[in-house]
Amino acid sequence: MTASGFLLPNVLRRWLAPAPDSAAAEALRQGRSPWAHAVHLLWSAWIFVTPLFSGGYDLRWALLTLLSYPVFLLFYAKVITATRREAPRYALAMIALCFALLPWYPAALSYFIFGCVMLRTSGPRPMKRYLAQLLLLNTALIALALWIGYPWQAVAWLPPMTLVIGII
């Protein structure tokens, strides 16, 4: 293997090293695995189930999943390993990923939910501020979804879902 073959994993490993005040570092201090939060990724199975309800599996879904899911996983890892101050940027990046893909990829709604929830888990913040962010983000998502032709029933469940999961 060439030197460049070792470079990417080392760069990635350094990039994902837990910051001292990250959620991963906090887990380590508590004697837990820094990746204990990864159990929540089981909910990302909805990305692979959504096509059953929205037109089926096709080449576009496969390509968008192959391109976007690794990016989503990187953002998820960065929320866990970044400083508490930087972590919300990666949660917002998940939401931006959803907004960018939503016209062609209904499964992107999962990225939105993860992003909203991860905004709360990325560090202590006033509940009023978090709820205001959720209201703003959900309003933007519903406006976008309705504008591009999603039926209101397809997105009406999002505000209560992000609110309940985010508060819990």
Tab-separated table of N, CA and C in Angstrom:
chain	number	residue	atom	x	y	z
A	1	MET	N	0.850	-1.179	0.000
A	1	MET	CA	0.000	0.000	0.000
A	1	MET	C	0.895	1.241	0.000
A	2	THR	N	0.503	2.235	-0.754
A	2	THR	CA	1.297	3.454	-0.869
A	2	THR	C	1.103	4.336	0.359
A	3	ALA	N	1.992	5.320	0.459
A	3	ALA	CA	1.885	6.263	1.578
A	3	ALA	C	0.562	7.006	1.535
A	4	SER	N	0.071	7.313	0.322
A	4	SER	CA	-1.211	8.018	0.224
A	4	SER	C	-2.367	7.136	0.680
A	5	GLY	N	-2.211	5.811	0.580
A	5	GLY	CA	-3.240	4.897	1.061
A	5	GLY	C	-3.420	4.973	2.569
A	6	PHE	N	-2.349	5.323	3.281
A	6	PHE	CA	-2.422	5.466	4.729
A	6	PHE	C	-2.838	6.877	5.134
A	7	LEU	N	-2.662	7.827	4.231
A	7	LEU	CA	-2.913	9.225	4.549
A	7	LEU	C	-4.383	9.494	4.857
A	8	LEU	N	-5.271	9.044	4.012
A	8	LEU	CA	-6.683	9.348	4.218
A	8	LEU	C	-7.206	8.818	5.549
A	9	PRO	N	-6.963	7.548	5.875
A	9	PRO	CA	-7.460	7.092	7.180
A	9	PRO	C	-6.872	7.893	8.347
A	10	ASN	N	-5.592	8.263	8.268
A	10	ASN	CA	-4.997	9.050	9.344
A	10	ASN	C	-5.610	10.436	9.429
A	11	VAL	N	-5.842	11.053	8.281
A	11	VAL	CA	-6.482	12.372	8.264
A	11	VAL	C	-7.888	12.257	8.836
A	12	LEU	N	-8.619	11.258	8.405
A	12	LEU	CA	-9.978	11.052	8.908
A	12	LEU	C	-9.966	10.766	10.406
A	13	ARG	N	-9.023	9.964	10.837
A	13	ARG	CA	-8.920	9.634	12.262
A	13	ARG	C	-8.647	10.896	13.091
A	14	ARG	N	-7.753	11.747	12.591
A	14	ARG	CA	-7.462	13.010	13.297
A	14	ARG	C	-8.675	13.936	13.274
A	15	TRP	N	-9.360	13.986	12.141
A	15	TRP	CA	-10.512	14.867	11.999
A	15	TRP	C	-11.648	14.446	12.936
A	16	LEU	N	-11.735	13.149	13.202
A	16	LEU	CA	-12.796	12.626	14.073
A	16	LEU	C	-12.339	12.413	15.516
A	17	ALA	N	-11.139	12.813	15.845
A	17	ALA	CA	-10.666	12.690	17.230
A	17	ALA	C	-11.537	13.574	18.128
A	18	PRO	N	-12.001	13.046	19.244
A	18	PRO	CA	-12.895	13.820	20.111
A	18	PRO	C	-12.219	15.065	20.689
A	19	ALA	N	-12.880	16.182	20.555
A	19	ALA	CA	-12.429	17.420	21.199
A	19	ALA	C	-12.620	17.256	22.705
A	20	PRO	N	-11.841	17.945	23.514
A	20	PRO	CA	-11.934	17.783	24.972
A	20	PRO	C	-13.333	18.025	25.547
A	21	ASP	N	-14.103	18.924	24.940
A	21	ASP	CA	-15.439	19.192	25.478
A	21	ASP	C	-16.546	18.584	24.614
A	22	SER	N	-16.219	17.592	23.815
A	22	SER	CA	-17.208	16.954	22.940
A	22	SER	C	-18.056	15.941	23.700
A	23	ALA	N	-19.140	15.525	23.062
A	23	ALA	CA	-19.991	14.479	23.639
A	23	ALA	C	-19.212	13.168	23.759
A	24	ALA	N	-18.345	12.888	22.804
A	24	ALA	CA	-17.537	11.659	22.856
A	24	ALA	C	-16.561	11.697	24.019
A	25	ALA	N	-15.925	12.843	24.239
A	25	ALA	CA	-14.981	12.966	25.355
A	25	ALA	C	-15.708	12.848	26.688
A	26	GLU	N	-16.895	13.406	26.759
A	26	GLU	CA	-17.692	13.283	27.986
A	26	GLU	C	-18.032	11.821	28.258
A	27	ALA	N	-18.388	11.080	27.212
A	27	ALA	CA	-18.671	9.652	27.369
A	27	ALA	C	-17.436	8.909	27.868
A	28	LEU	N	-16.283	9.234	27.323
A	28	LEU	CA	-15.038	8.597	27.776
A	28	LEU	C	-14.778	8.876	29.252
A	29	ARG	N	-15.004	10.126	29.678
A	29	ARG	CA	-14.800	10.466	31.100
A	29	ARG	C	-15.750	9.697	32.006
A	30	GLN	N	-16.905	9.326	31.471
A	30	GLN	CA	-17.886	8.571	32.247
A	30	GLN	C	-17.679	7.063	32.125
A	31	GLY	N	-16.601	6.664	31.440
A	31	GLY	CA	-16.292	5.249	31.311
A	31	GLY	C	-17.095	4.534	30.233
A	32	ARG	N	-17.740	5.287	29.349
A	32	ARG	CA	-18.516	4.694	28.260
A	32	ARG	C	-17.737	4.828	26.957
A	33	SER	N	-18.157	4.070	25.982
A	33	SER	CA	-17.552	4.169	24.660
A	33	SER	C	-17.864	5.543	24.069
A	34	PRO	N	-16.903	6.160	23.385
A	34	PRO	CA	-17.184	7.447	22.759
A	34	PRO	C	-18.207	7.325	21.632
A	35	TRP	N	-18.445	6.105	21.182
A	35	TRP	CA	-19.404	5.893	20.103
A	35	TRP	C	-20.723	5.321	20.613
A	36	ALA	N	-20.974	5.433	21.913
A	36	ALA	CA	-22.244	4.962	22.473
A	36	ALA	C	-23.423	5.674	21.814
A	37	HIS	N	-23.207	6.922	21.414
A	37	HIS	CA	-24.273	7.683	20.755
A	37	HIS	C	-24.648	7.081	19.402
A	38	ALA	N	-23.769	6.299	18.826
A	38	ALA	CA	-24.012	5.745	17.494
A	38	ALA	C	-25.200	4.790	17.466
A	39	VAL	N	-25.646	4.313	18.619
A	39	VAL	CA	-26.811	3.434	18.645
A	39	VAL	C	-28.026	4.138	18.032
A	40	HIS	N	-28.055	5.450	18.127
A	40	HIS	CA	-29.179	6.210	17.570
A	40	HIS	C	-29.205	6.154	16.045
A	41	LEU	N	-28.098	5.772	15.451
A	41	LEU	CA	-28.064	5.643	13.993
A	41	LEU	C	-28.985	4.535	13.490
A	42	LEU	N	-29.412	3.656	14.387
A	42	LEU	CA	-30.367	2.626	13.972
A	42	LEU	C	-31.624	3.267	13.375
A	43	TRP	N	-31.966	4.471	13.864
A	43	TRP	CA	-33.133	5.183	13.323
A	43	TRP	C	-32.917	5.602	11.880
A	44	SER	N	-31.676	5.653	11.434
A	44	SER	CA	-31.433	6.022	10.037
A	44	SER	C	-31.898	4.928	9.082
A	45	ALA	N	-32.350	3.817	9.604
A	45	ALA	CA	-32.936	2.770	8.755
A	45	ALA	C	-34.100	3.324	7.937
A	46	TRP	N	-34.719	4.402	8.427
A	46	TRP	CA	-35.827	5.011	7.683
A	46	TRP	C	-35.380	5.486	6.309
A	47	ILE	N	-34.127	5.820	6.153
A	47	ILE	CA	-33.618	6.222	4.842
A	47	ILE	C	-33.807	5.082	3.846
A	48	PHE	N	-33.687	3.859	4.341
A	48	PHE	CA	-33.788	2.692	3.481
A	48	PHE	C	-35.209	2.151	3.390
A	49	VAL	N	-36.109	2.634	4.268
A	49	VAL	CA	-37.501	2.203	4.270
A	49	VAL	C	-38.397	3.191	3.521
A	50	THR	N	-38.051	4.455	3.541
A	50	THR	CA	-38.872	5.498	2.937
A	50	THR	C	-39.319	5.183	1.508
A	51	PRO	N	-38.461	4.633	0.663
A	51	PRO	CA	-38.920	4.360	-0.714
A	51	PRO	C	-40.136	3.448	-0.797
A	52	LEU	N	-40.366	2.636	0.217
A	52	LEU	CA	-41.561	1.791	0.212
A	52	LEU	C	-42.836	2.632	0.206
A	53	PHE	N	-42.759	3.852	0.739
A	53	PHE	CA	-43.916	4.724	0.855
A	53	PHE	C	-43.924	5.852	-0.175
A	54	SER	N	-42.852	5.966	-0.951
A	54	SER	CA	-42.736	7.138	-1.827
A	54	SER	C	-42.313	6.794	-3.252
A	55	GLY	N	-42.829	5.748	-3.789
A	55	GLY	CA	-42.558	5.465	-5.191
A	55	GLY	C	-41.597	4.324	-5.463
A	56	GLY	N	-41.037	3.751	-4.453
A	56	GLY	CA	-40.183	2.582	-4.647
A	56	GLY	C	-38.717	2.906	-4.824
A	57	TYR	N	-37.954	1.851	-4.901
A	57	TYR	CA	-36.512	1.941	-5.061
A	57	TYR	C	-36.204	2.097	-6.555
A	58	ASP	N	-35.337	3.030	-6.861
A	58	ASP	CA	-34.919	3.205	-8.242
A	58	ASP	C	-33.458	3.638	-8.260
A	59	LEU	N	-32.936	3.845	-9.441
A	59	LEU	CA	-31.533	4.211	-9.578
A	59	LEU	C	-31.244	5.556	-8.913
A	60	ARG	N	-32.155	6.506	-9.037
A	60	ARG	CA	-31.937	7.816	-8.409
A	60	ARG	C	-31.822	7.670	-6.893
A	61	TRP	N	-32.727	6.894	-6.281
A	61	TRP	CA	-32.659	6.678	-4.834
A	61	TRP	C	-31.316	6.041	-4.473
A	62	ALA	N	-30.910	5.022	-5.217
A	62	ALA	CA	-29.655	4.323	-4.914
A	62	ALA	C	-28.458	5.270	-5.005
A	63	LEU	N	-28.399	6.056	-6.068
A	63	LEU	CA	-27.269	6.971	-6.232
A	63	LEU	C	-27.261	8.051	-5.162
A	64	LEU	N	-28.424	8.636	-4.880
A	64	LEU	CA	-28.478	9.683	-3.855
A	64	LEU	C	-28.160	9.131	-2.475
A	65	THR	N	-28.556	7.898	-2.224
A	65	THR	CA	-28.220	7.274	-0.942
A	65	THR	C	-26.714	7.006	-0.870
A	66	LEU	N	-26.154	6.468	-1.925
A	66	LEU	CA	-24.706	6.195	-1.946
A	66	LEU	C	-23.888	7.468	-1.769
A	67	LEU	N	-24.371	8.576	-2.295
A	67	LEU	CA	-23.649	9.838	-2.183
A	67	LEU	C	-23.905	10.554	-0.862
A	68	SER	N	-25.142	10.523	-0.386
A	68	SER	CA	-25.495	11.337	0.779
A	68	SER	C	-25.318	10.635	2.120
A	69	TYR	N	-25.542	9.345	2.184
A	69	TYR	CA	-25.484	8.659	3.485
A	69	TYR	C	-24.093	8.739	4.126
A	70	PRO	N	-23.004	8.536	3.379
A	70	PRO	CA	-21.685	8.708	4.004
A	70	PRO	C	-21.456	10.142	4.503
A	71	VAL	N	-21.955	11.118	3.773
A	71	VAL	CA	-21.827	12.513	4.211
A	71	VAL	C	-22.609	12.717	5.506
A	72	PHE	N	-23.822	12.193	5.547
A	72	PHE	CA	-24.633	12.259	6.769
A	72	PHE	C	-23.889	11.614	7.939
A	73	LEU	N	-23.295	10.435	7.715
A	73	LEU	CA	-22.566	9.753	8.788
A	73	LEU	C	-21.383	10.584	9.276
A	74	LEU	N	-20.700	11.253	8.380
A	74	LEU	CA	-19.607	12.138	8.782
A	74	LEU	C	-20.124	13.295	9.629
A	75	PHE	N	-21.222	13.907	9.206
A	75	PHE	CA	-21.809	14.995	9.996
A	75	PHE	C	-22.226	14.482	11.377
A	76	TYR	N	-22.815	13.295	11.426
A	76	TYR	CA	-23.233	12.708	12.699
A	76	TYR	C	-22.014	12.528	13.614
A	77	ALA	N	-20.950	11.959	13.060
A	77	ALA	CA	-19.731	11.743	13.842
A	77	ALA	C	-19.151	13.070	14.322
A	78	LYS	N	-19.211	14.085	13.486
A	78	LYS	CA	-18.661	15.378	13.884
A	78	LYS	C	-19.498	16.032	14.985
A	79	VAL	N	-20.796	15.845	14.980
A	79	VAL	CA	-21.602	16.374	16.086
A	79	VAL	C	-21.124	15.762	17.397
A	80	ILE	N	-20.798	14.500	17.375
A	80	ILE	CA	-20.376	13.779	18.579
A	80	ILE	C	-18.941	14.140	18.979
A	81	THR	N	-18.066	14.402	18.007
A	81	THR	CA	-16.646	14.593	18.315
A	81	THR	C	-16.190	16.049	18.318
A	82	ALA	N	-16.972	16.942	17.751
A	82	ALA	CA	-16.580	18.357	17.685
A	82	ALA	C	-16.778	19.029	19.038
A	83	THR	N	-16.176	20.191	19.173
A	83	THR	CA	-16.397	20.971	20.397
A	83	THR	C	-17.881	21.296	20.506
A	84	ARG	N	-18.337	21.525	21.710
A	84	ARG	CA	-19.757	21.855	21.919
A	84	ARG	C	-20.151	23.107	21.130
A	85	ARG	N	-19.200	24.013	20.944
A	85	ARG	CA	-19.480	25.235	20.201
A	85	ARG	C	-19.617	24.962	18.700
A	86	GLU	N	-18.833	24.034	18.179
A	86	GLU	CA	-18.848	23.733	16.750
A	86	GLU	C	-19.882	22.681	16.360
A	87	ALA	N	-20.282	21.832	17.267
A	87	ALA	CA	-21.174	20.714	16.960
A	87	ALA	C	-22.478	21.146	16.276
A	88	PRO	N	-23.118	22.244	16.693
A	88	PRO	CA	-24.362	22.633	16.006
A	88	PRO	C	-24.182	22.905	14.515
A	89	ARG	N	-22.998	23.291	14.106
A	89	ARG	CA	-22.745	23.522	12.668
A	89	ARG	C	-22.973	22.234	11.873
A	90	TYR	N	-22.562	21.118	12.440
A	90	TYR	CA	-22.708	19.848	11.742
A	90	TYR	C	-24.156	19.365	11.780
A	91	ALA	N	-24.867	19.667	12.852
A	91	ALA	CA	-26.303	19.361	12.892
A	91	ALA	C	-27.030	20.185	11.828
A	92	LEU	N	-26.672	21.452	11.711
A	92	LEU	CA	-27.273	22.301	10.675
A	92	LEU	C	-26.870	21.827	9.281
A	93	ALA	N	-25.685	21.256	9.153
A	93	ALA	CA	-25.262	20.709	7.863
A	93	ALA	C	-26.148	19.524	7.466
A	94	MET	N	-26.578	18.711	8.440
A	94	MET	CA	-27.517	17.623	8.146
A	94	MET	C	-28.818	18.186	7.599
A	95	ILE	N	-29.279	19.269	8.210
A	95	ILE	CA	-30.523	19.900	7.774
A	95	ILE	C	-30.347	20.478	6.370
A	96	ALA	N	-29.220	21.109	6.117
A	96	ALA	CA	-28.942	21.641	4.783
A	96	ALA	C	-28.887	20.514	3.744
A	97	LEU	N	-28.326	19.369	4.130
A	97	LEU	CA	-28.292	18.209	3.244
A	97	LEU	C	-29.716	17.797	2.869
A	98	CYS	N	-30.599	17.787	3.838
A	98	CYS	CA	-32.003	17.484	3.578
A	98	CYS	C	-32.595	18.486	2.601
A	99	PHE	N	-32.427	19.771	2.866
A	99	PHE	CA	-33.003	20.809	2.010
A	99	PHE	C	-32.490	20.680	0.574
A	100	ALA	N	-31.205	20.381	0.427
A	100	ALA	CA	-30.613	20.272	-0.908
A	100	ALA	C	-31.159	19.070	-1.684
A	101	LEU	N	-31.447	17.977	-0.986
A	101	LEU	CA	-31.862	16.743	-1.651
A	101	LEU	C	-33.368	16.548	-1.744
A	102	LEU	N	-34.127	17.260	-0.940
A	102	LEU	CA	-35.560	16.996	-0.811
A	102	LEU	C	-36.332	16.985	-2.130
A	103	PRO	N	-36.025	17.827	-3.100
A	103	PRO	CA	-36.796	17.769	-4.349
A	103	PRO	C	-36.729	16.414	-5.062
A	104	TRP	N	-35.663	15.659	-4.846
A	104	TRP	CA	-35.479	14.395	-5.551
A	104	TRP	C	-35.417	13.181	-4.635
A	105	TYR	N	-35.400	13.407	-3.316
A	105	TYR	CA	-35.037	12.334	-2.393
A	105	TYR	C	-35.840	12.453	-1.092
A	106	PRO	N	-37.044	11.868	-1.053
A	106	PRO	CA	-37.863	11.959	0.167
A	106	PRO	C	-37.183	11.387	1.412
A	107	ALA	N	-36.268	10.451	1.246
A	107	ALA	CA	-35.566	9.871	2.402
A	107	ALA	C	-34.740	10.926	3.134
A	108	ALA	N	-34.484	12.064	2.498
A	108	ALA	CA	-33.718	13.143	3.135
A	108	ALA	C	-34.430	13.695	4.365
A	109	LEU	N	-35.716	13.435	4.502
A	109	LEU	CA	-36.431	13.880	5.703
A	109	LEU	C	-35.786	13.308	6.960
A	110	SER	N	-35.184	12.141	6.851
A	110	SER	CA	-34.476	11.562	8.004
A	110	SER	C	-33.286	12.424	8.400
A	111	TYR	N	-32.593	12.987	7.428
A	111	TYR	CA	-31.470	13.865	7.734
A	111	TYR	C	-31.949	15.099	8.496
A	112	PHE	N	-33.127	15.589	8.121
A	112	PHE	CA	-33.699	16.744	8.802
A	112	PHE	C	-33.986	16.415	10.272
A	113	ILE	N	-34.626	15.294	10.511
A	113	ILE	CA	-34.967	14.911	11.888
A	113	ILE	C	-33.694	14.754	12.715
A	114	PHE	N	-32.711	14.043	12.178
A	114	PHE	CA	-31.447	13.889	12.902
A	114	PHE	C	-30.823	15.244	13.199
A	115	GLY	N	-30.800	16.128	12.213
A	115	GLY	CA	-30.210	17.446	12.415
A	115	GLY	C	-30.901	18.218	13.517
A	116	CYS	N	-32.235	18.202	13.508
A	116	CYS	CA	-32.987	18.915	14.554
A	116	CYS	C	-32.703	18.345	15.935
A	117	VAL	N	-32.696	17.048	16.042
A	117	VAL	CA	-32.448	16.402	17.333
A	117	VAL	C	-31.005	16.643	17.784
A	118	MET	N	-30.070	16.560	16.854
A	118	MET	CA	-28.666	16.735	17.200
A	118	MET	C	-28.349	18.176	17.597
A	119	LEU	N	-29.153	19.123	17.186
A	119	LEU	CA	-28.975	20.501	17.664
A	119	LEU	C	-29.083	20.546	19.180
A	120	ARG	N	-29.983	19.760	19.723
A	120	ARG	CA	-30.197	19.739	21.172
A	120	ARG	C	-29.106	18.956	21.890
A	121	THR	N	-28.665	17.873	21.298
A	121	THR	CA	-27.693	17.019	21.988
A	121	THR	C	-26.271	17.535	21.857
A	122	SER	N	-26.083	18.565	21.054
A	122	SER	CA	-24.727	19.048	20.846
A	122	SER	C	-24.233	19.946	21.969
A	123	GLY	N	-25.031	20.161	22.959
A	123	GLY	CA	-24.560	20.943	24.095
A	123	GLY	C	-25.695	21.666	24.784
A	124	PRO	N	-25.441	22.124	25.990
A	124	PRO	CA	-26.491	22.820	26.717
A	124	PRO	C	-26.819	24.147	26.037
A	125	ARG	N	-28.071	24.371	25.862
A	125	ARG	CA	-28.548	25.632	25.302
A	125	ARG	C	-29.919	25.885	25.888
A	126	PRO	N	-30.309	27.140	25.984
A	126	PRO	CA	-31.621	27.443	26.556
A	126	PRO	C	-32.747	26.783	25.758
A	127	MET	N	-33.712	26.226	26.475
A	127	MET	CA	-34.818	25.520	25.830
A	127	MET	C	-35.602	26.456	24.901
A	128	LYS	N	-35.794	27.707	25.304
A	128	LYS	CA	-36.534	28.649	24.454
A	128	LYS	C	-35.825	28.835	23.121
A	129	ARG	N	-34.516	28.940	23.159
A	129	ARG	CA	-33.742	29.113	21.927
A	129	ARG	C	-33.867	27.884	21.041
A	130	TYR	N	-33.768	26.715	21.644
A	130	TYR	CA	-33.886	25.477	20.879
A	130	TYR	C	-35.270	25.357	20.250
A	131	LEU	N	-36.316	25.641	21.011
A	131	LEU	CA	-37.674	25.556	20.475
A	131	LEU	C	-37.885	26.563	19.347
A	132	ALA	N	-37.311	27.753	19.477
A	132	ALA	CA	-37.407	28.752	18.408
A	132	ALA	C	-36.694	28.248	17.145
A	133	GLN	N	-35.531	27.618	17.329
A	133	GLN	CA	-34.817	27.049	16.178
A	133	GLN	C	-35.658	25.966	15.506
A	134	LEU	N	-36.254	25.094	16.321
A	134	LEU	CA	-37.096	24.038	15.755
A	134	LEU	C	-38.269	24.624	14.986
A	135	LEU	N	-38.904	25.629	15.541
A	135	LEU	CA	-40.039	26.261	14.863
A	135	LEU	C	-39.603	26.846	13.521
A	136	LEU	N	-38.507	27.559	13.517
A	136	LEU	CA	-38.001	28.165	12.292
A	136	LEU	C	-37.615	27.102	11.255
A	137	LEU	N	-36.887	26.086	11.687
A	137	LEU	CA	-36.439	25.039	10.765
A	137	LEU	C	-37.615	24.234	10.211
A	138	ASN	N	-38.573	23.895	11.071
A	138	ASN	CA	-39.742	23.148	10.608
A	138	ASN	C	-40.587	23.978	9.650
A	139	THR	N	-40.724	25.270	9.930
A	139	THR	CA	-41.471	26.145	9.031
A	139	THR	C	-40.797	26.190	7.662
A	140	ALA	N	-39.467	26.327	7.659
A	140	ALA	CA	-38.725	26.359	6.391
A	140	ALA	C	-38.876	25.036	5.637
A	141	LEU	N	-38.794	23.922	6.355
A	141	LEU	CA	-38.908	22.629	5.693
A	141	LEU	C	-40.308	22.429	5.107
A	142	ILE	N	-41.323	22.742	5.877
A	142	ILE	CA	-42.690	22.562	5.381
A	142	ILE	C	-42.945	23.470	4.184
A	143	ALA	N	-42.468	24.706	4.246
A	143	ALA	CA	-42.628	25.623	3.109
A	143	ALA	C	-41.945	25.053	1.865
A	144	LEU	N	-40.721	24.560	2.017
A	144	LEU	CA	-40.001	23.978	0.889
A	144	LEU	C	-40.737	22.756	0.354
A	145	ALA	N	-41.137	21.864	1.243
A	145	ALA	CA	-41.795	20.623	0.821
A	145	ALA	C	-43.105	20.921	0.078
A	146	LEU	N	-43.891	21.852	0.589
A	146	LEU	CA	-45.141	22.198	-0.093
A	146	LEU	C	-44.857	22.883	-1.430
A	147	TRP	N	-43.840	23.725	-1.467
A	147	TRP	CA	-43.484	24.429	-2.694
A	147	TRP	C	-43.061	23.461	-3.804
A	148	ILE	N	-42.345	22.396	-3.429
A	148	ILE	CA	-41.892	21.447	-4.457
A	148	ILE	C	-42.912	20.341	-4.730
A	149	GLY	N	-44.053	20.391	-4.039
A	149	GLY	CA	-45.137	19.489	-4.382
A	149	GLY	C	-45.410	18.329	-3.455
A	150	TYR	N	-44.802	18.298	-2.296
A	150	TYR	CA	-45.135	17.241	-1.340
A	150	TYR	C	-46.549	17.494	-0.816
A	151	PRO	N	-47.341	16.453	-0.623
A	151	PRO	CA	-48.659	16.665	0.004
A	151	PRO	C	-48.462	17.048	1.476
A	152	TRP	N	-49.347	17.865	1.993
A	152	TRP	CA	-49.191	18.342	3.364
A	152	TRP	C	-49.136	17.179	4.358
A	153	GLN	N	-49.829	16.069	4.051
A	153	GLN	CA	-49.822	14.917	4.951
A	153	GLN	C	-48.435	14.289	5.066
A	154	ALA	N	-47.602	14.485	4.051
A	154	ALA	CA	-46.260	13.896	4.060
A	154	ALA	C	-45.320	14.620	5.006
A	155	VAL	N	-45.646	15.860	5.375
A	155	VAL	CA	-44.737	16.633	6.223
A	155	VAL	C	-45.384	17.147	7.508
A	156	ALA	N	-46.686	16.981	7.660
A	156	ALA	CA	-47.377	17.504	8.846
A	156	ALA	C	-46.884	16.853	10.137
A	157	TRP	N	-46.379	15.664	10.064
A	157	TRP	CA	-45.911	14.938	11.252
A	157	TRP	C	-44.537	15.410	11.727
A	158	LEU	N	-43.807	16.148	10.888
A	158	LEU	CA	-42.436	16.526	11.247
A	158	LEU	C	-42.319	17.439	12.463
A	159	PRO	N	-43.074	18.542	12.552
A	159	PRO	CA	-42.904	19.393	13.747
A	159	PRO	C	-43.137	18.654	15.066
A	160	PRO	N	-44.239	17.898	15.204
A	160	PRO	CA	-44.388	17.181	16.479
A	160	PRO	C	-43.269	16.161	16.719
A	161	MET	N	-42.830	15.498	15.644
A	161	MET	CA	-41.788	14.483	15.788
A	161	MET	C	-40.484	15.108	16.257
A	162	THR	N	-40.040	16.185	15.602
A	162	THR	CA	-38.781	16.790	16.001
A	162	THR	C	-38.880	17.409	17.377
A	163	LEU	N	-40.042	17.946	17.722
A	163	LEU	CA	-40.241	18.551	19.031
A	163	LEU	C	-40.160	17.490	20.133
A	164	VAL	N	-40.904	16.418	19.981
A	164	VAL	CA	-40.931	15.379	21.008
A	164	VAL	C	-39.561	14.716	21.166
A	165	ILE	N	-38.957	14.320	20.063
A	165	ILE	CA	-37.651	13.647	20.154
A	165	ILE	C	-36.596	14.606	20.680
A	166	GLY	N	-36.621	15.849	20.202
A	166	GLY	CA	-35.635	16.822	20.643
A	166	GLY	C	-35.710	17.137	22.129
A	167	ILE	N	-36.921	17.199	22.668
A	167	ILE	CA	-37.089	17.502	24.088
A	167	ILE	C	-36.713	16.289	24.952
A	168	ILE	N	-37.067	15.107	24.479
A	168	ILE	CA	-36.741	13.896	25.242
A	168	ILE	C	-35.247	13.747	25.298
